[in-house]
Amino acid sequence: MDSIRIRGGKPLNGKIEISGAKNAALPLMVASLLTEETLTLSNLPHVADISTLISLLCQHGAAAVMDGQMTGSGSCSGRSLSITAAEITNTEAPYDIVRKMRAGALVMGPLLARVGRARVSLPGGCAIGTRPMNLHISGLEQMGAKIDIVGGYMEAIAPNGLKGAEIRFEPASVGATENLLMAACLAEGTTVLENAAREPEITDLVQLLRQMGADIEGDGTDRLVINGVRKLHGTQYRVMPDRIETGTYAIAAAITGGTIELTNTSADLIKSVIEVLIEAGAEVVETETGLIVSRTGPTLNGVDLMTLPYPGYPTDMQAQMMALMTIANGAAMITETIFENRFMHVPELARLGANITVHGHSALVRGVDQLVGAPVMATDLRASVSLVLAGLAATGETVINRVYHLDRGYERLEEKLAACGADIERITGS
Ligand code: UD1
């Protein structure tokens, strides 16, 4: 297993180009199952989850061409992907693929809508809580599907097709909104999704589906109204910038006391993160292609924050901001309201000298003067990158083990940070 070695304590200065958003790209790719025509996506990030999803779509019968080359699995390092699901030849999404990546379960709605059946493994993904599928299941049942859980699989059939329904999510769920939204596009009649998630990745999916011929109203709000159509067609679409990658590198500038320009992105996507950064003492300047983040002052201030559904502070940016708060003046109370088990980075940050106490859903971070490098273990995608950030600020050497989590979501992380002056390298393991 690979690890990453960082010799920290240096301010980072330079420019980082932000990649396309993994969390937008995955549902957009799944939308290809809704049409027999070709869907072409550009600005795709080079991350492991994209390759994993390509293998899943191909085993459903889709053909995938990456930058002009046929692909089925393995390394898919292009930026532009064309997927053609002319025929669905297999409706099973196997455990071996879906366990690696929760987004795999998004095929359930589209398969049911298109061919009336799906057998989808209960998903894996990051171990940050129980992460149930009840909202996906009950929503599809309200649309007329019959779903049984057998041997770890959701076995779904809709022999008479899916019918429009009024579905309310409690709590708002990104994945369930995406799954039901895609299913509703080909259902008979009108579907209303109440308390729908409003994350920008949902808006990206709505825009793509509309370009494919879907009739959807309400994007950007918590009420989506979808009038089913008989067929969708192919199109070309550019994946939105990754707001979590943007926020992560913004914190890299603040935590190391440097200046980083982030391009191919937009400050609008991370407003709630910028608010905390500014309160903590960083400077943020919007540019035409993104933003410039710097911290010139010697100290940071502790800022309390609570994760919330969009437009609130993102749960996917909680661990990174906690890393920043470990070296701020005073204390910061960080409350996680989305996932119940998302503090796995706390004991690892403590190995670097952080002073953090967890009380239920809140973590009290008391700033220390200096973090000191140590070997640590990556536990999930965003937790891993918080350790990278802490390692960049720490004096001495930090070795982060089990970095395969990072490879699921961050494209060329070491290269991007090294270009800003970080002393960081990957140690290839067996
Ligand atoms: C997506 C993102 C993930 C992000 C999360 C919250 C992708 C691939 N993943 O995950 O990075 O952290 O949104 O912004 O885009 N819930 C239920 N029942 C369900 C589904 C969800 O109770 O059927 C609950 C969850 O336990 C959680 C909350 O709803 O408390 C939000 O989860 P959800 O938005 O579904 O997260 P994901 O779509 O898995």
GROMACS .gro file of N, CA, C and O in nm, residues 60-173:
model
  456
   60HIS      N    1  -2.269  -0.315  -1.717
   60HIS     CA    2  -2.413  -0.307  -1.746
   60HIS      C    3  -2.439  -0.308  -1.898
   60HIS      O    4  -2.554  -0.304  -1.942
   61GLY      N    5  -2.329  -0.304  -1.977
   61GLY     CA    6  -2.345  -0.309  -2.122
   61GLY      C    7  -2.304  -0.182  -2.194
   61GLY      O    8  -2.309  -0.175  -2.318
   62ALA      N    9  -2.262  -0.080  -2.119
   62ALA     CA   10  -2.222   0.046  -2.184
   62ALA      C   11  -2.084   0.030  -2.247
   62ALA      O   12  -2.004  -0.054  -2.204
   63ALA      N   13  -2.058   0.109  -2.351
   63ALA     CA   14  -1.925   0.115  -2.409
   63ALA      C   15  -1.867   0.251  -2.371
   63ALA      O   16  -1.937   0.353  -2.380
   64ALA      N   17  -1.741   0.253  -2.329
   64ALA     CA   18  -1.682   0.379  -2.284
   64ALA      C   19  -1.558   0.409  -2.367
   64ALA      O   20  -1.475   0.321  -2.393
   65VAL      N   21  -1.547   0.533  -2.411
   65VAL     CA   22  -1.432   0.576  -2.490
   65VAL      C   23  -1.374   0.699  -2.420
   65VAL      O   24  -1.443   0.798  -2.401
   66MET      N   25  -1.248   0.687  -2.378
   66MET     CA   26  -1.184   0.797  -2.306
   66MET      C   27  -1.085   0.865  -2.400
   66MET      O   28  -0.993   0.800  -2.449
   67ASP      N   29  -1.105   0.991  -2.429
   67ASP     CA   30  -1.017   1.064  -2.521
   67ASP      C   31  -0.986   0.984  -2.647
   67ASP      O   32  -0.871   0.972  -2.688
   68GLY      N   33  -1.087   0.923  -2.704
   68GLY     CA   34  -1.068   0.853  -2.830
   68GLY      C   35  -1.030   0.706  -2.817
   68GLY      O   36  -1.025   0.634  -2.914
   69GLN      N   37  -0.999   0.658  -2.696
   69GLN     CA   38  -0.957   0.518  -2.677
   69GLN      C   39  -1.067   0.440  -2.607
   69GLN      O   40  -1.121   0.486  -2.506
   70MET      N   41  -1.094   0.320  -2.654
   70MET     CA   42  -1.190   0.233  -2.584
   70MET      C   43  -1.137   0.202  -2.445
   70MET      O   44  -1.018   0.184  -2.427
   71THR      N   45  -1.225   0.196  -2.349
   71THR     CA   46  -1.179   0.160  -2.215
   71THR      C   47  -1.285   0.074  -2.148
   71THR      O   48  -1.402   0.087  -2.176
   72GLY      N   49  -1.242  -0.012  -2.060
   72GLY     CA   50  -1.340  -0.093  -1.987
   72GLY      C   51  -1.312  -0.084  -1.841
   72GLY      O   52  -1.399  -0.071  -1.758
   73SER      N   53  -1.185  -0.087  -1.806
   73SER     CA   54  -1.145  -0.080  -1.666
   73SER      C   55  -1.000  -0.033  -1.664
   73SER      O   56  -0.947   0.009  -1.763
   74GLY      N   57  -0.938  -0.042  -1.549
   74GLY     CA   58  -0.797  -0.008  -1.539
   74GLY      C   59  -0.775   0.141  -1.545
   74GLY      O   60  -0.861   0.218  -1.507
   75SER      N   61  -0.658   0.182  -1.596
   75SER     CA   62  -0.624   0.324  -1.586
   75SER      C   63  -0.698   0.404  -1.692
   75SER      O   64  -0.695   0.372  -1.810
   76CYS      N   65  -0.768   0.505  -1.649
   76CYS     CA   66  -0.847   0.588  -1.738
   76CYS      C   67  -0.804   0.731  -1.711
   76CYS      O   68  -0.861   0.798  -1.625
   77SER      N   69  -0.699   0.776  -1.780
   77SER     CA   70  -0.643   0.903  -1.737
   77SER      C   71  -0.683   1.021  -1.827
   77SER      O   72  -0.627   1.128  -1.816
   78GLY      N   73  -0.781   0.999  -1.915
   78GLY     CA   74  -0.821   1.110  -2.002
   78GLY      C   75  -0.914   1.206  -1.931
   78GLY      O   76  -0.953   1.184  -1.816
   79ARG      N   77  -0.947   1.314  -2.000
   79ARG     CA   78  -1.035   1.415  -1.943
   79ARG      C   79  -1.175   1.407  -2.001
   79ARG      O   80  -1.267   1.462  -1.947
   80SER      N   81  -1.184   1.345  -2.120
   80SER     CA   82  -1.313   1.347  -2.187
   80SER      C   83  -1.359   1.202  -2.208
   80SER      O   84  -1.285   1.118  -2.257
   81LEU      N   85  -1.480   1.176  -2.165
   81LEU     CA   86  -1.529   1.038  -2.166
   81LEU      C   87  -1.662   1.033  -2.240
   81LEU      O   88  -1.751   1.113  -2.212
   82SER      N   89  -1.671   0.941  -2.337
   82SER     CA   90  -1.799   0.919  -2.404
   82SER      C   91  -1.853   0.784  -2.361
   82SER      O   92  -1.781   0.684  -2.367
   83ILE      N   93  -1.977   0.783  -2.318
   83ILE     CA   94  -2.037   0.656  -2.274
   83ILE      C   95  -2.162   0.633  -2.357
   83ILE      O   96  -2.246   0.723  -2.370
   84THR      N   97  -2.172   0.511  -2.413
   84THR     CA   98  -2.292   0.477  -2.489
   84THR      C   99  -2.353   0.351  -2.430
   84THR      O  100  -2.291   0.244  -2.435
   85ALA      N  101  -2.472   0.367  -2.376
   85ALA     CA  102  -2.542   0.249  -2.320
   85ALA      C  103  -2.653   0.213  -2.418
   85ALA      O  104  -2.772   0.227  -2.388
   86ALA      N  105  -2.611   0.167  -2.539
   86ALA     CA  106  -2.708   0.136  -2.645
   86ALA      C  107  -2.808   0.034  -2.595
   86ALA      O  108  -2.927   0.041  -2.622
   87GLU      N  109  -2.757  -0.062  -2.519
   87GLU     CA  110  -2.842  -0.168  -2.466
   87GLU      C  111  -2.796  -0.202  -2.325
   87GLU      O  112  -2.675  -0.206  -2.299
   88ILE      N  113  -2.890  -0.224  -2.236
   88ILE     CA  114  -2.851  -0.269  -2.101
   88ILE      C  115  -2.850  -0.421  -2.105
   88ILE      O  116  -2.953  -0.485  -2.125
   89THR      N  117  -2.730  -0.479  -2.088
   89THR     CA  118  -2.719  -0.624  -2.103
   89THR      C  119  -2.718  -0.696  -1.968
   89THR      O  120  -2.732  -0.818  -1.963
   90ASN      N  121  -2.699  -0.619  -1.860
   90ASN     CA  122  -2.688  -0.682  -1.727
   90ASN      C  123  -2.735  -0.578  -1.624
   90ASN      O  124  -2.690  -0.464  -1.627
   91THR      N  125  -2.825  -0.618  -1.537
   91THR     CA  126  -2.881  -0.520  -1.443
   91THR      C  127  -2.827  -0.538  -1.302
   91THR      O  128  -2.881  -0.484  -1.207
   92GLU      N  129  -2.718  -0.614  -1.292
   92GLU     CA  130  -2.662  -0.635  -1.158
   92GLU      C  131  -2.541  -0.545  -1.133
   92GLU      O  132  -2.448  -0.540  -1.213
   93ALA      N  133  -2.542  -0.473  -1.022
   93ALA     CA  134  -2.426  -0.393  -0.979
   93ALA      C  135  -2.361  -0.468  -0.864
   93ALA      O  136  -2.413  -0.469  -0.753
   94PRO      N  137  -2.247  -0.537  -0.891
   94PRO     CA  138  -2.194  -0.634  -0.794
   94PRO      C  139  -2.127  -0.569  -0.673
   94PRO      O  140  -2.075  -0.458  -0.681
   95TYR      N  141  -2.127  -0.645  -0.565
   95TYR     CA  142  -2.066  -0.603  -0.439
   95TYR      C  143  -1.922  -0.556  -0.460
   95TYR      O  144  -1.880  -0.454  -0.406
   96ASP      N  145  -1.846  -0.630  -0.539
   96ASP     CA  146  -1.704  -0.600  -0.555
   96ASP      C  147  -1.678  -0.460  -0.605
   96ASP      O  148  -1.574  -0.400  -0.576
   97ILE      N  149  -1.771  -0.405  -0.683
   97ILE     CA  150  -1.752  -0.268  -0.733
   97ILE      C  151  -1.819  -0.167  -0.640
   97ILE      O  152  -1.758  -0.069  -0.600
   98VAL      N  153  -1.944  -0.195  -0.602
   98VAL     CA  154  -2.020  -0.094  -0.525
   98VAL      C  155  -1.962  -0.076  -0.384
   98VAL      O  156  -1.970   0.032  -0.328
   99ARG      N  157  -1.897  -0.181  -0.331
   99ARG     CA  158  -1.841  -0.167  -0.195
   99ARG      C  159  -1.730  -0.062  -0.192
   99ARG      O  160  -1.704   0.000  -0.090
  100LYS      N  161  -1.665  -0.043  -0.307
  100LYS     CA  162  -1.555   0.053  -0.311
  100LYS      C  163  -1.604   0.195  -0.322
  100LYS      O  164  -1.530   0.291  -0.301
  101MET      N  165  -1.727   0.213  -0.364
  101MET     CA  166  -1.770   0.347  -0.399
  101MET      C  167  -1.921   0.356  -0.393
  101MET      O  168  -1.992   0.296  -0.473
  102ARG      N  169  -1.970   0.433  -0.298
  102ARG     CA  170  -2.113   0.442  -0.272
  102ARG      C  171  -2.193   0.492  -0.393
  102ARG      O  172  -2.308   0.456  -0.412
  103ALA      N  173  -2.127   0.576  -0.476
  103ALA     CA  174  -2.198   0.631  -0.591
  103ALA      C  175  -2.245   0.520  -0.686
  103ALA      O  176  -2.337   0.542  -0.767
  104GLY      N  177  -2.186   0.401  -0.675
  104GLY     CA  178  -2.229   0.289  -0.759
  104GLY      C  179  -2.377   0.258  -0.741
  104GLY      O  180  -2.445   0.214  -0.836
  105ALA      N  181  -2.429   0.283  -0.622
  105ALA     CA  182  -2.570   0.252  -0.595
  105ALA      C  183  -2.664   0.345  -0.671
  105ALA      O  184  -2.785   0.319  -0.677
  106LEU      N  185  -2.609   0.449  -0.731
  106LEU     CA  186  -2.695   0.542  -0.808
  106LEU      C  187  -2.748   0.479  -0.936
  106LEU      O  188  -2.836   0.537  -1.001
  107VAL      N  189  -2.694   0.363  -0.974
  107VAL     CA  190  -2.744   0.301  -1.098
  107VAL      C  191  -2.885   0.246  -1.078
  107VAL      O  192  -2.955   0.217  -1.175
  108MET      N  193  -2.927   0.232  -0.951
  108MET     CA  194  -3.055   0.164  -0.927
  108MET      C  195  -3.173   0.237  -0.993
  108MET      O  196  -3.254   0.176  -1.064
  109GLY      N  197  -3.184   0.368  -0.969
  109GLY     CA  198  -3.295   0.445  -1.026
  109GLY      C  199  -3.294   0.441  -1.179
  109GLY      O  200  -3.395   0.404  -1.242
  110PRO      N  201  -3.181   0.475  -1.242
  110PRO     CA  202  -3.177   0.472  -1.388
  110PRO      C  203  -3.207   0.334  -1.448
  110PRO      O  204  -3.278   0.324  -1.548
  111LEU      N  205  -3.154   0.226  -1.388
  111LEU     CA  206  -3.181   0.092  -1.444
  111LEU      C  207  -3.329   0.058  -1.433
  111LEU      O  208  -3.389   0.007  -1.528
  112LEU      N  209  -3.388   0.089  -1.317
  112LEU     CA  210  -3.532   0.061  -1.300
  112LEU      C  211  -3.614   0.139  -1.401
  112LEU      O  212  -3.710   0.088  -1.459
  113ALA      N  213  -3.576   0.266  -1.420
  113ALA     CA  214  -3.653   0.352  -1.511
  113ALA      C  215  -3.639   0.304  -1.655
  113ALA      O  216  -3.734   0.308  -1.733
  114ARG      N  217  -3.521   0.257  -1.689
  114ARG     CA  218  -3.498   0.220  -1.830
  114ARG      C  219  -3.544   0.079  -1.862
  114ARG      O  220  -3.606   0.056  -1.965
  115VAL      N  221  -3.512  -0.018  -1.774
  115VAL     CA  222  -3.545  -0.157  -1.810
  115VAL      C  223  -3.632  -0.228  -1.707
  115VAL      O  224  -3.661  -0.347  -1.721
  116GLY      N  225  -3.670  -0.157  -1.599
  116GLY     CA  226  -3.767  -0.214  -1.506
  116GLY      C  227  -3.710  -0.313  -1.406
  116GLY      O  228  -3.785  -0.379  -1.334
  117ARG      N  229  -3.578  -0.326  -1.401
  117ARG     CA  230  -3.520  -0.412  -1.296
  117ARG      C  231  -3.377  -0.372  -1.264
  117ARG      O  232  -3.307  -0.315  -1.348
  118ALA      N  233  -3.335  -0.405  -1.142
  118ALA     CA  234  -3.198  -0.378  -1.099
  118ALA      C  235  -3.168  -0.464  -0.977
  118ALA      O  236  -3.255  -0.485  -0.893
  119ARG      N  237  -3.046  -0.514  -0.973
  119ARG     CA  238  -3.002  -0.587  -0.853
  119ARG      C  239  -2.870  -0.520  -0.812
  119ARG      O  240  -2.768  -0.536  -0.878
  120VAL      N  241  -2.877  -0.443  -0.704
  120VAL     CA  242  -2.765  -0.354  -0.670
  120VAL      C  243  -2.716  -0.386  -0.529
  120VAL      O  244  -2.794  -0.389  -0.433
  121SER      N  245  -2.587  -0.408  -0.516
  121SER     CA  246  -2.530  -0.438  -0.384
  121SER      C  247  -2.550  -0.319  -0.291
  121SER      O  248  -2.544  -0.203  -0.334
  122LEU      N  249  -2.574  -0.345  -0.165
  122LEU     CA  250  -2.573  -0.236  -0.068
  122LEU      C  251  -2.432  -0.178  -0.071
  122LEU      O  252  -2.334  -0.252  -0.080
  123PRO      N  253  -2.421  -0.045  -0.066
  123PRO     CA  254  -2.292   0.017  -0.099
  123PRO      C  255  -2.191   0.023   0.014
  123PRO      O  256  -2.220   0.002   0.130
  124GLY      N  257  -2.070   0.061  -0.027
  124GLY     CA  258  -1.961   0.089   0.066
  124GLY      C  259  -1.931   0.237   0.064
  124GLY      O  260  -2.018   0.317   0.090
  125GLY      N  261  -1.807   0.272   0.026
  125GLY     CA  262  -1.767   0.413   0.029
  125GLY      C  263  -1.700   0.440   0.162
  125GLY      O  264  -1.664   0.348   0.234
  126CYS      N  265  -1.686   0.567   0.196
  126CYS     CA  266  -1.614   0.602   0.319
  126CYS      C  267  -1.694   0.558   0.442
  126CYS      O  268  -1.816   0.574   0.447
  127ALA      N  269  -1.623   0.504   0.541
  127ALA     CA  270  -1.689   0.457   0.664
  127ALA      C  271  -1.707   0.574   0.761
  127ALA      O  272  -1.632   0.591   0.856
  128ILE      N  273  -1.804   0.658   0.734
  128ILE     CA  274  -1.820   0.778   0.817
  128ILE      C  275  -1.953   0.776   0.891
  128ILE      O  276  -1.995   0.875   0.946
  129GLY      N  277  -2.020   0.662   0.890
  129GLY     CA  278  -2.148   0.652   0.959
  129GLY      C  279  -2.223   0.534   0.903
  129GLY      O  280  -2.169   0.460   0.819
  130THR      N  281  -2.346   0.516   0.944
  130THR     CA  282  -2.420   0.400   0.896
  130THR      C  283  -2.459   0.416   0.749
  130THR      O  284  -2.473   0.319   0.678
  131ARG      N  285  -2.480   0.536   0.705
  131ARG     CA  286  -2.511   0.567   0.565
  131ARG      C  287  -2.618   0.473   0.506
  131ARG      O  288  -2.590   0.395   0.415
  132PRO      N  289  -2.739   0.482   0.557
  132PRO     CA  290  -2.845   0.392   0.509
  132PRO      C  291  -2.889   0.425   0.365
  132PRO      O  292  -2.852   0.529   0.310
  133MET      N  293  -2.969   0.335   0.308
  133MET     CA  294  -3.022   0.354   0.172
  133MET      C  295  -3.174   0.369   0.175
  133MET      O  296  -3.240   0.362   0.073
  134ASN      N  297  -3.233   0.385   0.298
  134ASN     CA  298  -3.379   0.381   0.311
  134ASN      C  299  -3.450   0.485   0.224
  134ASN      O  300  -3.557   0.458   0.169
  135LEU      N  301  -3.390   0.603   0.209
  135LEU     CA  302  -3.458   0.707   0.130
  135LEU      C  303  -3.459   0.672  -0.019
  135LEU      O  304  -3.556   0.700  -0.089
  136HIS      N  305  -3.350   0.612  -0.065
  136HIS     CA  306  -3.345   0.568  -0.206
  136HIS      C  307  -3.454   0.462  -0.227
  136HIS      O  308  -3.530   0.467  -0.324
  137ILE      N  309  -3.458   0.367  -0.134
  137ILE     CA  310  -3.551   0.253  -0.150
  137ILE      C  311  -3.696   0.299  -0.141
  137ILE      O  312  -3.778   0.270  -0.228
  138SER      N  313  -3.727   0.377  -0.035
  138SER     CA  314  -3.869   0.412  -0.018
  138SER      C  315  -3.916   0.504  -0.130
  138SER      O  316  -4.030   0.495  -0.176
  139GLY      N  317  -3.828   0.591  -0.178
  139GLY     CA  318  -3.866   0.679  -0.290
  139GLY      C  319  -3.901   0.598  -0.414
  139GLY      O  320  -4.004   0.619  -0.479
  140LEU      N  321  -3.815   0.500  -0.446
  140LEU     CA  322  -3.841   0.418  -0.566
  140LEU      C  323  -3.966   0.333  -0.545
  140LEU      O  324  -4.043   0.310  -0.639
  141GLU      N  325  -3.989   0.289  -0.422
  141GLU     CA  326  -4.113   0.211  -0.394
  141GLU      C  327  -4.236   0.299  -0.415
  141GLU      O  328  -4.336   0.254  -0.471
  142GLN      N  329  -4.226   0.425  -0.372
  142GLN     CA  330  -4.340   0.515  -0.394
  142GLN      C  331  -4.366   0.535  -0.544
  142GLN      O  332  -4.476   0.570  -0.583
  143MET      N  333  -4.261   0.515  -0.624
  143MET     CA  334  -4.280   0.528  -0.769
  143MET      C  335  -4.326   0.397  -0.832
  143MET      O  336  -4.334   0.387  -0.955
  144GLY      N  337  -4.351   0.296  -0.750
  144GLY     CA  338  -4.408   0.172  -0.804
  144GLY      C  339  -4.312   0.055  -0.808
  144GLY      O  340  -4.349  -0.054  -0.853
  145ALA      N  341  -4.189   0.073  -0.762
  145ALA     CA  342  -4.095  -0.040  -0.763
  145ALA      C  343  -4.121  -0.130  -0.644
  145ALA      O  344  -4.173  -0.086  -0.541
  146LYS      N  345  -4.084  -0.258  -0.658
  146LYS     CA  346  -4.090  -0.350  -0.546
  146LYS      C  347  -3.945  -0.387  -0.516
  146LYS      O  348  -3.871  -0.429  -0.607
  147ILE      N  349  -3.903  -0.362  -0.392
  147ILE     CA  350  -3.760  -0.382  -0.361
  147ILE      C  351  -3.746  -0.474  -0.239
  147ILE      O  352  -3.806  -0.450  -0.135
  148ASP      N  353  -3.667  -0.579  -0.255
  148ASP     CA  354  -3.636  -0.668  -0.142
  148ASP      C  355  -3.486  -0.664  -0.118
  148ASP      O  356  -3.408  -0.651  -0.213
  149ILE      N  357  -3.448  -0.679   0.009
  149ILE     CA  358  -3.305  -0.690   0.040
  149ILE      C  359  -3.276  -0.839   0.056
  149ILE      O  360  -3.331  -0.904   0.144
  150VAL      N  361  -3.193  -0.893  -0.033
  150VAL     CA  362  -3.161  -1.036  -0.028
  150VAL      C  363  -3.010  -1.051  -0.040
  150VAL      O  364  -2.951  -1.006  -0.140
  151GLY      N  365  -2.951  -1.111   0.061
  151GLY     CA  366  -2.806  -1.141   0.056
  151GLY      C  367  -2.721  -1.017   0.031
  151GLY      O  368  -2.625  -1.025  -0.046
  152GLY      N  369  -2.756  -0.906   0.093
  152GLY     CA  370  -2.674  -0.786   0.078
  152GLY      C  371  -2.702  -0.708  -0.050
  152GLY      O  372  -2.631  -0.612  -0.082
  153TYR      N  373  -2.804  -0.752  -0.123
  153TYR     CA  374  -2.838  -0.682  -0.248
  153TYR      C  375  -2.978  -0.622  -0.238
  153TYR      O  376  -3.067  -0.679  -0.174
  154MET      N  377  -2.998  -0.509  -0.304
  154MET     CA  378  -3.132  -0.453  -0.321
  154MET      C  379  -3.184  -0.508  -0.453
  154MET      O  380  -3.128  -0.479  -0.559
  155GLU      N  381  -3.287  -0.592  -0.444
  155GLU     CA  382  -3.342  -0.653  -0.566
  155GLU      C  383  -3.469  -0.578  -0.601
  155GLU      O  384  -3.569  -0.587  -0.530
  156ALA      N  385  -3.465  -0.505  -0.710
  156ALA     CA  386  -3.576  -0.415  -0.742
  156ALA      C  387  -3.637  -0.451  -0.877
  156ALA      O  388  -3.566  -0.480  -0.973
  157ILE      N  389  -3.771  -0.450  -0.879
  157ILE     CA  390  -3.838  -0.465  -1.008
  157ILE      C  391  -3.951  -0.363  -1.019
  157ILE      O  392  -4.010  -0.323  -0.919
  158ALA      N  393  -3.978  -0.324  -1.141
  158ALA     CA  394  -4.090  -0.233  -1.168
  158ALA      C  395  -4.154  -0.283  -1.296
  158ALA      O  396  -4.134  -0.227  -1.404
  159PRO      N  397  -4.231  -0.396  -1.285
  159PRO     CA  398  -4.282  -0.460  -1.407
  159PRO      C  399  -4.372  -0.368  -1.488
  159PRO      O  400  -4.376  -0.379  -1.611
  160ASN      N  401  -4.442  -0.276  -1.420
  160ASN     CA  402  -4.530  -0.184  -1.495
  160ASN      C  403  -4.466  -0.047  -1.514
  160ASN      O  404  -4.534   0.052  -1.536
  161GLY      N  405  -4.335  -0.041  -1.499
  161GLY     CA  406  -4.266   0.088  -1.515
  161GLY      C  407  -4.280   0.173  -1.390
  161GLY      O  408  -4.354   0.138  -1.298
  162LEU      N  409  -4.206   0.282  -1.385
  162LEU     CA  410  -4.213   0.374  -1.270
  162LEU      C  411  -4.318   0.481  -1.298
  162LEU      O  412  -4.333   0.526  -1.412
  163LYS      N  413  -4.388   0.521  -1.191
  163LYS     CA  414  -4.492   0.625  -1.204
  163LYS      C  415  -4.451   0.745  -1.119
  163LYS      O  416  -4.394   0.727  -1.011
  164GLY      N  417  -4.488   0.863  -1.163
  164GLY     CA  418  -4.459   0.984  -1.086
  164GLY      C  419  -4.519   0.976  -0.947
  164GLY      O  420  -4.621   0.910  -0.926
  165ALA      N  421  -4.453   1.040  -0.849
  165ALA     CA  422  -4.503   1.036  -0.711
  165ALA      C  423  -4.455   1.162  -0.639
  165ALA      O  424  -4.365   1.231  -0.688
  166GLU      N  425  -4.517   1.190  -0.524
  166GLU     CA  426  -4.468   1.300  -0.440
  166GLU      C  427  -4.384   1.239  -0.330
  166GLU      O  428  -4.434   1.160  -0.251
  167ILE      N  429  -4.257   1.274  -0.328
  167ILE     CA  430  -4.162   1.208  -0.237
  167ILE      C  431  -4.096   1.314  -0.150
  167ILE      O  432  -4.048   1.416  -0.202
  168ARG      N  433  -4.095   1.289  -0.020
  168ARG     CA  434  -4.030   1.384   0.071
  168ARG      C  435  -3.910   1.316   0.137
  168ARG      O  436  -3.921   1.205   0.188
  169PHE      N  437  -3.795   1.382   0.132
  169PHE     CA  438  -3.675   1.326   0.195
  169PHE      C  439  -3.658   1.383   0.335
  169PHE      O  440  -3.670   1.504   0.355
  170GLU      N  441  -3.631   1.296   0.430
  170GLU     CA  442  -3.602   1.342   0.566
  170GLU      C  443  -3.497   1.252   0.625
  170GLU      O  444  -3.526   1.136   0.654
  171PRO      N  445  -3.370   1.292   0.637
  171PRO     CA  446  -3.316   1.423   0.605
  171PRO      C  447  -3.293   1.440   0.454
  171PRO      O  448  -3.309   1.344   0.379
  172ALA      N  449  -3.253   1.561   0.415
  172ALA     CA  450  -3.217   1.584   0.275
  172ALA      C  451  -3.096   1.496   0.244
  172ALA      O  452  -3.004   1.488   0.324
  173SER      N  453  -3.100   1.427   0.131
  173SER     CA  454  -2.989   1.337   0.096
  173SER      C  455  -2.945   1.366  -0.047
  173SER      O  456  -3.027   1.368  -0.139
   0.00000   0.00000   0.00000
